[in-house]
Amino acid sequence: DDLRLRFPGGNSWYNSLQISLNRKFSQGLQFRGSYTFSRSIDETSGSQSASDSSAGPNFIPYYPYRTLYRSLSMFDVRNNFSFSGTYELPFGRGLSGAAEKLFAGWQIGGILSLSDGFPGTVEMQVRRSQNRRGVRFEVPDLFAGADNNPVEGTTAGCDFDPRGGRGTVDAGLTLGRPNLGSNLYFDPCAFTLPPDDTFGNLGRNTIEMPGLANLDLSVTKNTQLSENANLQFRFEAFNLFNRPNFGIPALEVVNRSGRLRSDAGEITDTKADPRKIQLGLKLIF
């Protein structure tokens, strides 16, 4: 069994450019926008749980190996943009009677969120280094000439056969776009087992995981029925364009038996709901 120790050791660096733009409610319009361009680097961050495959080797390492884990933080997001606003439509101004009831009081609003994904570490559970001090998970070697963030293009395929195991990846599968016929997000063929008694040369948090893009929209109609009564109709659409926001790929490429996992590099779930539409009618008095 491993003896796990936590201690306040480690360094981190954070730099960012932050821009915000606000407009107070005037002439029927208000909005707020913000953008952050940043980079966070550290020697340890993320889950302490060995069962969390999305965490990889992100725990407080044994001191001599600390700098080996210097990389992007688990929570690093390079670009993050958000915008929200409301606008009272000018229709119906100056009208009266039935025309006012029908055309006046319309308001549109929305929230737009755009962000890059968090980084993740490709890992393997088999121990090649035989080291048990400060290294709970190990990383593979990067195949010669391969990109350490292989999430674009297509895979050339491979016959991955470590330690007598069997694992084949077909050539031509699309990477980085699970909605285009392949669940393969990154190319497991970019990695290979390190030689015995060595650490893998792949860095920590080299895979940029899927980002987020979402637009929520609302349309509101307020109708003044009397001095003390208002009828409000609401139309709300969440994830208006029904964009799939993909979850975390299977970052473990080699299991404890030294074999390629059949789902290595694949994404099989999403991290946001599909489009939802709701209607509401409220009497306020």
CSV table of C-alpha atoms in Angstrom, one decimal, residues 142-143 145-152 187 190-191 202 207:
chain,number,residue,atom,x,y,z
A,142,LEU,CA,5.6,10.6,-26.6
A,143,PHE,CA,6.0,8.8,-29.9
A,145,GLY,CA,7.6,13.3,-34.0
A,146,ALA,CA,4.1,13.2,-32.5
A,147,ASP,CA,2.3,16.2,-31.1
A,148,ASN,CA,1.8,16.1,-27.3
A,149,ASN,CA,-1.7,17.6,-27.9
A,150,PRO,CA,-2.9,15.4,-30.8
A,151,VAL,CA,-6.5,16.7,-31.1
A,152,GLU,CA,-6.6,17.8,-34.7
A,187,ASP,CA,-4.9,10.2,-30.8
A,190,ALA,CA,0.8,9.4,-30.3
A,191,PHE,CA,2.0,7.7,-27.2
A,202,LEU,CA,5.3,13.1,-21.7
A,207,ILE,CA,-4.1,17.7,-23.7
